[in-house]
mmCIF file of C-alpha atoms in Angstrom:
data_model
loop_
_atom_site.group_PDB
_atom_site.id
_atom_site.type_symbol
_atom_site.label_atom_id
_atom_site.label_comp_id
_atom_site.label_asym_id
_atom_site.label_seq_id
_atom_site.Cartn_x
_atom_site.Cartn_y
_atom_site.Cartn_z
ATOM 1 C CA MET V 1 6.769 -8.316 -8.693
ATOM 2 C CA LYS V 2 5.379 -5.608 -6.262
ATOM 3 C CA TYR V 3 5.671 -3.057 -8.990
ATOM 4 C CA ARG V 4 5.117 -5.114 -12.028
ATOM 5 C CA ALA V 5 1.948 -3.145 -13.053
ATOM 6 C CA PHE V 6 4.539 -0.480 -14.058
ATOM 7 C CA GLY V 7 5.671 -2.863 -16.673
ATOM 8 C CA ILE V 8 2.346 -4.074 -17.795
ATOM 9 C CA GLY V 9 0.888 -0.459 -18.152
ATOM 10 C CA PRO V 10 3.456 0.678 -20.792
ATOM 11 C CA ALA V 11 2.934 -2.378 -22.965
ATOM 12 C CA VAL V 12 -0.851 -2.191 -22.607
ATOM 13 C CA THR V 13 -0.831 1.446 -23.474
ATOM 14 C CA PHE V 14 1.425 0.836 -26.336
ATOM 15 C CA GLY V 15 -0.604 -2.038 -27.641
ATOM 16 C CA MET V 16 -3.966 0.210 -27.372
ATOM 17 C CA ILE V 17 -2.218 3.020 -29.207
ATOM 18 C CA LEU V 18 -0.974 0.883 -32.134
ATOM 19 C CA LEU V 19 -4.645 -0.765 -32.535
ATOM 20 C CA MET V 20 -6.439 2.491 -32.723
ATOM 21 C CA GLU V 21 -3.807 3.852 -35.318
ATOM 22 C CA PHE V 22 -4.465 0.656 -36.970
ATOM 23 C CA ILE V 23 -8.185 1.077 -37.393
ATOM 24 C CA ASP V 24 -7.532 4.789 -37.961
ATOM 25 C CA LEU V 25 -9.119 6.262 -34.905
ATOM 26 C CA ILE V 26 -5.985 8.162 -34.190
ATOM 27 C CA ARG V 27 -3.124 9.403 -36.280
ATOM 28 C CA ILE V 28 0.477 9.922 -34.488
ATOM 29 C CA PRO V 29 2.441 12.377 -36.447
ATOM 30 C CA GLU V 30 5.822 10.870 -36.799
ATOM 31 C CA ASP V 31 7.989 14.089 -36.667
ATOM 32 C CA GLU V 32 6.754 14.960 -33.137
ATOM 33 C CA TRP V 33 8.638 12.435 -31.145
ATOM 34 C CA ILE V 34 8.737 14.740 -28.071
ATOM 35 C CA THR V 35 4.929 15.198 -27.687
ATOM 36 C CA ASN V 36 4.540 11.433 -28.527
ATOM 37 C CA THR V 37 6.909 10.385 -25.793
ATOM 38 C CA ILE V 38 5.280 13.016 -23.461
ATOM 39 C CA LEU V 39 1.730 11.804 -24.084
ATOM 40 C CA PHE V 40 2.818 8.134 -23.992
ATOM 41 C CA SER V 41 4.572 8.398 -20.838
ATOM 42 C CA PHE V 42 1.380 10.290 -19.496
ATOM 43 C CA TYR V 43 -1.342 7.562 -20.602
ATOM 44 C CA ALA V 44 1.145 4.930 -19.447
ATOM 45 C CA PHE V 45 1.752 6.234 -16.166
ATOM 46 C CA PHE V 46 -2.122 6.508 -15.283
ATOM 47 C CA THR V 47 -2.644 2.854 -16.853
ATOM 48 C CA SER V 48 0.001 1.467 -14.817
ATOM 49 C CA LEU V 49 -1.558 3.105 -11.465
ATOM 50 C CA ALA V 50 -5.039 1.631 -12.313
ATOM 51 C CA ILE V 51 -3.491 -1.774 -12.809
ATOM 52 C CA HIS V 52 -1.434 -1.504 -10.034
ATOM 53 C CA LYS V 53 -4.369 -0.545 -7.532
ATOM 54 C CA TYR V 54 -6.392 -3.270 -9.064
ATOM 55 C CA LEU V 55 -3.509 -6.018 -8.328
ATOM 56 C CA GLN V 56 -3.148 -4.488 -5.015
ATOM 57 C CA LYS V 57 -7.076 -5.697 -4.393
ATOM 58 C CA GLY V 58 -6.516 -8.887 -5.211
ATOM 59 C CA GLY V 59 -6.962 -8.937 -8.967
ATOM 60 C CA THR V 60 -4.697 -10.990 -11.386
ATOM 61 C CA VAL V 61 -2.566 -9.889 -14.248
ATOM 62 C CA ILE V 62 -4.589 -12.227 -16.602
ATOM 63 C CA ARG V 63 -7.831 -10.375 -15.779
ATOM 64 C CA VAL V 64 -5.957 -7.236 -16.485
ATOM 65 C CA VAL V 65 -5.026 -8.403 -19.866
ATOM 66 C CA ALA V 66 -8.216 -9.799 -20.543
ATOM 67 C CA GLY V 67 -10.061 -6.737 -19.733
ATOM 68 C CA PHE V 68 -8.046 -4.474 -21.700
ATOM 69 C CA ILE V 69 -8.219 -7.118 -24.815
ATOM 70 C CA MET V 70 -12.063 -6.904 -24.381
ATOM 71 C CA LEU V 71 -11.925 -2.912 -24.515
ATOM 72 C CA ALA V 72 -9.805 -3.134 -27.591
ATOM 73 C CA ILE V 73 -12.635 -5.405 -29.091
ATOM 74 C CA VAL V 74 -15.016 -2.831 -28.200
ATOM 75 C CA ILE V 75 -12.805 0.140 -29.715
ATOM 76 C CA PHE V 76 -12.035 -1.789 -32.981
ATOM 77 C CA SER V 77 -16.034 -2.738 -33.534
ATOM 78 C CA ILE V 78 -17.150 0.745 -32.896
ATOM 79 C CA GLY V 79 -14.479 2.119 -34.693
ATOM 80 C CA TYR V 80 -15.103 -0.074 -37.687
ATOM 81 C CA PHE V 81 -19.169 -0.106 -37.870
ATOM 82 C CA THR V 82 -19.152 3.705 -37.233
ATOM 83 C CA GLY V 83 -15.808 4.809 -38.745
ATOM 84 C CA HIS V 84 -17.776 7.084 -41.065
ATOM 85 C CA LEU V 85 -18.815 9.531 -38.538
ATOM 86 C CA VAL V 86 -16.853 12.540 -37.954
ATOM 87 C CA ASP V 87 -16.147 13.092 -34.185
ATOM 88 C CA ASN V 88 -17.705 9.764 -33.618
ATOM 89 C CA PRO V 89 -19.924 10.150 -30.701
ATOM 90 C CA LEU V 90 -19.553 6.581 -29.215
ATOM 91 C CA MET V 91 -16.010 6.514 -29.360
ATOM 92 C CA ILE V 92 -15.712 9.869 -27.368
ATOM 93 C CA LEU V 93 -17.922 8.539 -24.665
ATOM 94 C CA LEU V 94 -15.978 5.206 -24.597
ATOM 95 C CA MET V 95 -12.792 7.158 -24.087
ATOM 96 C CA ILE V 96 -14.595 9.147 -21.373
ATOM 97 C CA SER V 97 -15.743 6.092 -19.674
ATOM 98 C CA PHE V 98 -12.239 4.544 -19.737
ATOM 99 C CA TRP V 99 -10.867 7.475 -18.013
ATOM 100 C CA LEU V 100 -13.343 7.530 -15.442
ATOM 101 C CA ILE V 101 -12.390 3.788 -15.189
ATOM 102 C CA LEU V 102 -8.963 4.633 -14.395
ATOM 103 C CA PHE V 103 -9.879 7.267 -12.176
ATOM 104 C CA TYR V 104 -12.159 5.140 -9.838
ATOM 105 C CA PHE V 105 -9.172 2.599 -9.487
ATOM 106 C CA ILE V 106 -6.474 5.219 -8.891
ATOM 107 C CA LEU V 107 -8.491 7.185 -6.110
ATOM 108 C CA PRO V 108 -11.227 5.030 -5.204
ATOM 109 C CA ASP V 109 -12.278 6.885 -2.109
ATOM 110 C CA PHE V 110 -12.261 10.264 -3.576
ATOM 111 C CA PHE V 111 -14.231 8.874 -6.451
ATOM 112 C CA SER V 112 -16.826 7.439 -4.217
ATOM 113 C CA LYS V 113 -17.041 10.472 -1.949
ATOM 114 C CA TYR V 114 -17.661 12.831 -5.149
ATOM 115 C CA ARG V 115 -19.424 10.249 -7.348
ATOM 116 C CA LEU V 116 -22.392 12.299 -7.816
ATOM 117 C CA LEU V 117 -20.345 15.605 -8.837
ATOM 118 C CA ILE V 118 -18.191 13.610 -11.249
ATOM 119 C CA MET V 119 -20.864 12.127 -12.971
ATOM 120 C CA GLY V 120 -22.770 15.127 -13.036
ATOM 121 C CA LEU V 121 -20.206 17.046 -14.522
ATOM 122 C CA TYR V 122 -19.382 14.609 -17.252
ATOM 123 C CA GLY V 123 -22.758 13.495 -17.784
ATOM 124 C CA GLY V 124 -23.568 17.289 -18.634
ATOM 125 C CA SER V 125 -20.675 17.286 -20.827
ATOM 126 C CA ALA V 126 -21.785 14.350 -22.709
ATOM 127 C CA LEU V 127 -25.537 15.257 -23.134
ATOM 128 C CA PHE V 128 -24.484 18.642 -24.638
ATOM 129 C CA PHE V 129 -21.979 17.046 -26.668
ATOM 130 C CA LEU V 130 -24.609 14.747 -28.040
ATOM 131 C CA TYR V 131 -26.996 17.648 -28.497
ATOM 132 C CA ALA V 132 -24.497 19.442 -30.505
ATOM 133 C CA ARG V 133 -23.301 16.570 -32.367
ATOM 134 C CA LEU V 134 -26.364 14.721 -33.331
ATOM 135 C CA PHE V 135 -29.330 17.306 -32.909
ATOM 136 C CA THR V 136 -28.301 20.656 -34.094
ATOM 137 C CA GLY V 137 -29.203 20.077 -37.864
ATOM 138 C CA SER V 138 -25.862 19.894 -39.818
ATOM 139 C CA PHE V 139 -22.430 18.654 -39.313
ATOM 140 C CA GLU V 140 -21.047 22.096 -40.730
ATOM 141 C CA LEU V 141 -23.261 23.648 -38.129
ATOM 142 C CA TYR V 142 -21.853 21.883 -35.518
ATOM 143 C CA GLU V 143 -18.148 22.366 -36.601
ATOM 144 C CA SER V 144 -18.712 25.869 -37.111
ATOM 145 C CA THR V 145 -20.551 26.842 -33.938
ATOM 146 C CA TYR V 146 -20.660 24.285 -31.132
ATOM 147 C CA LYS V 147 -17.546 21.800 -31.906
ATOM 148 C CA PHE V 148 -15.188 24.007 -29.799
ATOM 149 C CA TRP V 149 -17.395 24.335 -26.653
ATOM 150 C CA ALA V 150 -18.843 20.561 -26.552
ATOM 151 C CA LEU V 151 -15.088 19.378 -26.676
ATOM 152 C CA SER V 152 -13.959 21.927 -24.238
ATOM 153 C CA LEU V 153 -16.764 21.011 -21.741
ATOM 154 C CA PHE V 154 -15.132 17.730 -21.300
ATOM 155 C CA LEU V 155 -11.810 19.431 -20.044
ATOM 156 C CA LEU V 156 -13.735 21.494 -17.409
ATOM 157 C CA PRO V 157 -14.353 18.927 -14.727
ATOM 158 C CA VAL V 158 -10.470 18.735 -14.632
ATOM 159 C CA PRO V 159 -9.399 21.600 -12.829
ATOM 160 C CA ILE V 160 -12.357 21.410 -10.699
ATOM 161 C CA LEU V 161 -11.575 17.921 -9.349
ATOM 162 C CA MET V 162 -8.036 18.789 -9.044
ATOM 163 C CA GLY V 163 -8.991 21.650 -6.750
ATOM 164 C CA LEU V 164 -11.290 19.273 -4.881
ATOM 165 C CA TRP V 165 -8.697 16.716 -4.509
ATOM 166 C CA PHE V 166 -5.882 19.270 -3.417
ATOM 167 C CA TYR V 167 -8.397 20.502 -0.970
ATOM 168 C CA GLU V 168 -8.906 16.945 0.580
ATOM 169 C CA GLN V 169 -5.414 16.672 0.833
ATOM 170 C CA TRP V 170 -4.871 20.018 2.544
ATOM 171 C CA LYS V 171 -7.721 18.843 4.922
ATOM 172 C CA TRP V 172 -5.995 15.604 5.496
ATOM 173 C CA PHE V 173 -2.690 17.160 6.072
ATOM 174 C CA ARG V 174 -4.263 19.484 8.774
ATOM 175 C CA THR V 175 -6.050 16.847 10.381
ATOM 176 C CA LEU V 176 -2.800 14.887 10.560
ATOM 177 C CA LYS V 177 -0.859 17.971 12.076
ATOM 178 C CA ALA V 178 -3.682 18.259 14.910
ATOM 179 C CA GLU V 179 -3.866 14.588 15.816
ATOM 180 C CA LYS V 180 0.084 14.643 16.202
ATOM 181 C CA ALA V 181 -0.013 17.828 18.168
ATOM 182 C CA ARG V 182 -2.834 16.186 20.479
ATOM 183 C CA ALA V 183 -0.817 13.018 20.995
ATOM 184 C CA GLU V 184 2.381 14.996 21.786
ATOM 185 C CA LEU V 185 0.203 16.957 24.431
ATOM 186 C CA ALA V 186 -0.999 13.845 25.642
ATOM 187 C CA LEU V 187 2.566 12.698 26.262
ATOM 188 C CA LEU V 188 3.764 15.873 27.709
ATOM 189 C CA ARG V 189 0.943 15.935 30.297
ATOM 190 C CA SER V 190 1.606 12.384 31.304
ATOM 191 C CA GLN V 191 5.092 13.508 31.897
ATOM 192 C CA ILE V 192 3.741 16.349 34.167
ATOM 193 C CA ASN V 193 1.526 14.149 36.549
ATOM 194 C CA PRO V 194 3.926 11.805 37.743
ATOM 195 C CA HIS V 195 6.865 14.287 38.378
ATOM 196 C CA PHE V 196 4.264 16.347 40.558
ATOM 197 C CA PHE V 197 2.706 13.255 42.499
ATOM 198 C CA PHE V 198 6.037 12.060 43.284
ATOM 199 C CA ASN V 199 7.017 15.139 45.178
ATOM 200 C CA THR V 200 3.832 15.850 46.592
ATOM 201 C CA LEU V 201 3.657 12.123 47.953
ATOM 202 C CA ASN V 202 7.332 12.436 49.488
ATOM 203 C CA ASN V 203 5.832 15.588 51.466
ATOM 204 C CA LEU V 204 2.790 13.514 52.805
ATOM 205 C CA TYR V 205 5.185 10.650 53.401
ATOM 206 C CA SER V 206 7.320 12.950 55.696
ATOM 207 C CA LEU V 207 4.133 13.951 57.850
ATOM 208 C CA VAL V 208 2.751 10.385 58.332
ATOM 209 C CA VAL V 209 6.445 9.375 59.521
ATOM 210 C CA ASN V 210 6.345 12.200 61.948
ATOM 211 C CA GLN V 211 2.545 11.683 62.962
ATOM 212 C CA SER V 212 1.563 14.969 62.248
ATOM 213 C CA ASP V 213 -1.812 16.228 62.771
ATOM 214 C CA GLN V 214 -1.552 17.863 59.380
ATOM 215 C CA ALA V 215 -1.557 14.481 57.607
ATOM 216 C CA PRO V 216 -5.423 14.566 57.162
ATOM 217 C CA ASP V 217 -5.580 18.162 55.715
ATOM 218 C CA VAL V 218 -2.566 17.281 53.256
ATOM 219 C CA ILE V 219 -4.562 14.147 52.088
ATOM 220 C CA LEU V 220 -7.630 16.262 51.357
ATOM 221 C CA LYS V 221 -5.788 18.562 49.286
ATOM 222 C CA LEU V 222 -3.666 16.099 47.768
ATOM 223 C CA SER V 223 -7.083 14.761 47.014
ATOM 224 C CA ASP V 224 -8.397 17.692 45.089
ATOM 225 C CA ILE V 225 -5.067 18.561 43.336
ATOM 226 C CA MET V 226 -5.075 14.681 42.094
ATOM 227 C CA ARG V 227 -8.800 15.266 40.711
ATOM 228 C CA TYR V 228 -8.107 18.511 38.975
ATOM 229 C CA THR V 229 -4.962 17.208 37.380
ATOM 230 C CA ILE V 230 -6.853 14.110 36.120
ATOM 231 C CA TYR V 231 -9.938 15.102 35.161
ATOM 232 C CA ASP V 232 -9.660 18.986 34.331
ATOM 233 C CA GLY V 233 -6.131 18.480 33.252
ATOM 234 C CA LYS V 234 -7.535 16.702 30.342
ATOM 235 C CA LYS V 235 -9.527 19.602 29.209
ATOM 236 C CA ASP V 236 -8.361 22.071 26.750
ATOM 237 C CA GLN V 237 -9.223 25.234 28.675
ATOM 238 C CA VAL V 238 -10.377 25.966 32.229
ATOM 239 C CA SER V 239 -11.329 29.163 33.895
ATOM 240 C CA LEU V 240 -8.498 31.094 35.675
ATOM 241 C CA LYS V 241 -10.064 30.798 38.981
ATOM 242 C CA GLU V 242 -9.989 26.884 38.864
ATOM 243 C CA GLU V 243 -6.147 27.361 38.003
ATOM 244 C CA VAL V 244 -5.425 29.692 40.884
ATOM 245 C CA ASP V 245 -7.234 27.610 43.461
ATOM 246 C CA TYR V 246 -5.175 24.575 41.754
ATOM 247 C CA LEU V 247 -1.824 26.602 42.573
ATOM 248 C CA GLN V 248 -3.170 27.887 46.042
ATOM 249 C CA ARG V 249 -3.802 24.206 47.172
ATOM 250 C CA TYR V 250 -0.307 23.427 45.975
ATOM 251 C CA ILE V 251 1.337 26.141 48.022
ATOM 252 C CA ASP V 252 -0.583 25.153 50.928
ATOM 253 C CA LEU V 253 0.652 21.724 50.853
ATOM 254 C CA HIS V 254 4.354 23.105 51.030
ATOM 255 C CA LYS V 255 3.368 25.470 53.932
ATOM 256 C CA ILE V 256 2.087 22.838 55.949
ATOM 257 C CA ARG V 257 5.311 20.821 55.379
ATOM 258 C CA TYR V 258 8.198 23.210 55.974
ATOM 259 C CA GLN V 259 9.137 23.683 59.684
ATOM 260 C CA LYS V 260 11.580 26.763 58.357
ATOM 261 C CA GLU V 261 10.608 30.120 57.698
ATOM 262 C CA VAL V 262 9.988 30.693 53.841
ATOM 263 C CA ASP V 263 8.575 33.954 52.354
ATOM 264 C CA ILE V 264 6.019 32.762 49.962
ATOM 265 C CA ARG V 265 3.837 35.555 48.410
ATOM 266 C CA PHE V 266 1.199 34.791 45.738
ATOM 267 C CA GLU V 267 -0.649 37.534 44.003
ATOM 268 C CA LYS V 268 -3.902 36.837 42.286
ATOM 269 C CA PRO V 269 -6.036 38.405 39.523
ATOM 270 C CA GLU V 270 -9.202 40.330 40.704
ATOM 271 C CA ASP V 271 -11.374 38.753 37.844
ATOM 272 C CA GLU V 272 -10.696 35.389 37.178
ATOM 273 C CA GLU V 273 -13.066 34.148 34.171
ATOM 274 C CA VAL V 274 -10.402 34.231 31.380
ATOM 275 C CA LYS V 275 -9.792 30.753 29.976
ATOM 276 C CA VAL V 276 -6.463 29.390 29.914
ATOM 277 C CA ALA V 277 -5.070 25.868 28.929
ATOM 278 C CA PRO V 278 -4.471 23.751 32.538
ATOM 279 C CA LEU V 279 -1.290 22.676 34.316
ATOM 280 C CA LEU V 280 0.866 25.564 32.715
ATOM 281 C CA PHE V 281 1.848 27.567 35.682
ATOM 282 C CA ILE V 282 2.605 24.604 38.191
ATOM 283 C CA ILE V 283 5.609 23.648 36.411
ATOM 284 C CA PRO V 284 7.549 26.975 37.316
ATOM 285 C CA LEU V 285 5.852 27.125 40.700
ATOM 286 C CA GLU V 286 6.821 23.415 41.522
ATOM 287 C CA ASN V 287 10.630 24.184 40.091
ATOM 288 C CA ALA V 288 10.798 27.079 42.580
ATOM 289 C CA PHE V 289 10.159 24.761 45.841
ATOM 290 C CA LYS V 290 12.238 21.886 44.177
ATOM 291 C CA HIS V 291 15.445 24.075 43.543
ATOM 292 C CA GLY V 292 15.003 26.861 45.643
ATOM 293 C CA VAL V 293 13.052 26.303 48.906
ATOM 294 C CA GLU V 294 14.371 22.697 49.208
ATOM 295 C CA SER V 295 18.267 24.027 48.678
ATOM 296 C CA LEU V 296 18.148 26.749 51.299
ATOM 297 C CA ARG V 297 18.306 26.394 54.685
ATOM 298 C CA LYS V 298 17.259 30.076 55.517
ATOM 299 C CA GLY V 299 16.370 33.149 53.685
ATOM 300 C CA ALA V 300 14.099 30.922 50.924
ATOM 301 C CA TYR V 301 11.710 33.196 49.306
ATOM 302 C CA ILE V 302 9.033 32.686 46.523
ATOM 303 C CA HIS V 303 7.172 35.572 45.063
ATOM 304 C CA ALA V 304 4.629 34.892 42.512
ATOM 305 C CA SER V 305 1.931 36.708 40.872
ATOM 306 C CA LEU V 306 -0.889 36.077 38.194
ATOM 307 C CA GLN V 307 -2.601 39.003 36.307
ATOM 308 C CA GLU V 308 -5.018 39.040 33.564
ATOM 309 C CA GLU V 309 -6.612 41.623 31.189
ATOM 310 C CA PRO V 310 -10.114 40.748 30.436
ATOM 311 C CA GLU V 311 -10.274 43.351 27.327
ATOM 312 C CA THR V 312 -7.097 42.378 25.936
ATOM 313 C CA GLY V 313 -7.274 38.572 27.258
ATOM 314 C CA GLU V 314 -3.495 38.816 27.996
ATOM 315 C CA VAL V 315 -2.471 36.591 31.103
ATOM 316 C CA VAL V 316 0.883 37.356 32.941
ATOM 317 C CA PHE V 317 2.440 34.954 35.218
ATOM 318 C CA GLN V 318 5.519 35.951 37.182
ATOM 319 C CA ILE V 319 7.740 34.058 39.595
ATOM 320 C CA GLN V 320 10.927 34.540 41.229
ATOM 321 C CA ASN V 321 12.884 32.516 43.780
ATOM 322 C CA ASN V 322 16.522 32.293 45.241
ATOM 323 C CA TYR V 323 18.416 29.148 45.457
ATOM 324 C CA GLU V 324 21.913 27.944 46.391
ATOM 325 C CA LYS V 325 24.359 27.796 43.861
ATOM 326 C CA GLN V 326 26.558 24.792 43.747
ATOM 327 C CA ASP V 327 30.001 24.756 41.902
ATOM 328 C CA GLY V 328 29.385 28.101 40.319
ATOM 329 C CA SER V 329 26.582 26.519 38.131
ATOM 330 C CA GLU V 330 23.283 27.901 37.714
ATOM 331 C CA ALA V 331 19.764 26.142 38.287
ATOM 332 C CA ASN V 332 19.078 24.450 34.981
ATOM 333 C CA ASP V 333 15.756 24.318 33.062
ATOM 334 C CA GLY V 334 15.016 20.650 34.094
ATOM 335 C CA ILE V 335 12.364 18.284 32.214
ATOM 336 C CA GLY V 336 9.713 20.499 33.652
ATOM 337 C CA LEU V 337 10.611 23.743 31.810
ATOM 338 C CA ARG V 338 11.468 21.855 28.712
ATOM 339 C CA ASN V 339 8.051 20.494 29.081
ATOM 340 C CA LEU V 340 6.361 23.803 29.491
ATOM 341 C CA LYS V 341 8.308 25.297 26.419
ATOM 342 C CA GLN V 342 6.836 22.370 24.291
ATOM 343 C CA ARG V 343 3.298 22.575 25.572
ATOM 344 C CA LEU V 344 3.292 26.288 24.761
ATOM 345 C CA GLU V 345 4.470 25.819 21.244
ATOM 346 C CA LEU V 346 1.636 23.434 20.852
ATOM 347 C CA LEU V 347 -1.094 25.170 22.875
ATOM 348 C CA TYR V 348 -0.192 28.904 22.111
ATOM 349 C CA PRO V 349 1.845 28.999 18.864
ATOM 350 C CA ASN V 350 3.017 32.991 18.244
ATOM 351 C CA ARG V 351 0.625 33.850 21.025
ATOM 352 C CA HIS V 352 3.108 33.500 24.097
ATOM 353 C CA THR V 353 6.187 35.202 25.435
ATOM 354 C CA LEU V 354 8.487 33.228 27.978
ATOM 355 C CA ASN V 355 11.333 34.965 29.366
ATOM 356 C CA ILE V 356 13.872 33.361 31.953
ATOM 357 C CA GLU V 357 16.447 34.972 33.923
ATOM 358 C CA ASN V 358 18.892 32.783 36.153
ATOM 359 C CA LYS V 359 22.209 34.797 37.516
ATOM 360 C CA GLU V 360 23.369 35.546 40.949
ATOM 361 C CA GLY V 361 21.466 32.975 42.809
ATOM 362 C CA VAL V 362 18.021 34.257 41.866
ATOM 363 C CA PHE V 363 15.547 32.525 38.967
ATOM 364 C CA SER V 364 12.961 34.595 37.488
ATOM 365 C CA LEU V 365 10.444 33.405 35.008
ATOM 366 C CA THR V 366 7.716 35.733 32.924
ATOM 367 C CA LEU V 367 5.178 34.075 31.095
ATOM 368 C CA GLN V 368 2.868 36.142 28.992
ATOM 369 C CA LEU V 369 -0.227 34.490 27.191
ATOM 370 C CA ASN V 370 -2.734 35.916 24.632
ATOM 371 C CA THR V 371 -5.657 34.155 25.384
ATOM 372 C CA LEU V 372 -7.841 35.408 22.358
#
């Protein structure tokens, strides 16, 4: 029952064709069965689509059939009383109206949006046809001079409207992709924040348990980091200075925590006005502490640098850390770096390079961004 319109459509189309042939409005060549089949299928399909849309809106089959019967009566009446006219203007206008009604039922939103353009195109074509057919003097003049152009104008709106429709579908597809990318990016960001805060809160917990005087400073820095992550992390872009300050506060938190000697170096750019996506560089820095400093009792180091070229818009982040290998295995990427790779694909498609080297107990990462 759901697709009953596609059974009603061919039946209605077949009945209309028989009626128009009976009253001599059309003539169907019997030897061109391939062409006839293709045209019949075309008309039946669009008629079925219109009926299907109507039924979806709560219409009934009885009303559909009644509507087509009334249309048949109108066509029969016009054909009967004006059958002596060649290129009957009323019949042609009626058929145009019929196709516009089908168009409205099949694509109601598109029709409503471009109704002025549609009515303007077909209205202009109809006016020119009426002028050429009724007001140019004789039928011979119309047939020899105006007929081709008058009837061709009715076909002109078709490629224009098809082009508009494909353009609308293209815009819809792009919007859908953008919304999907934003949703995925929001999910990835939500995965970053808990992972980071759990580690930082563990650091703070250790200081509080030991009643360290550094706990208030850690709380203040953590507050700044949370504010940046929650509010600035939602922005599309931030200045490089803001991102550098964020990374520095994160490093300071870990320096306060560790009792052992750790060689931590962070080389910062001189010009920090370039715009970048937030929360990209924190992931490899966090991994360097988690998989490197945490696993080593002595000799741990983290060497990081962030450089940029204002003229080219190129930003390069490099980080290297050592770690303790376990059972001959290398430190794996983990959820953090997988997250980073996905974010880079969404934020900098074809505008980034990520190189990772992981061997002999040393992990190195180089991230290059083209921000222009």
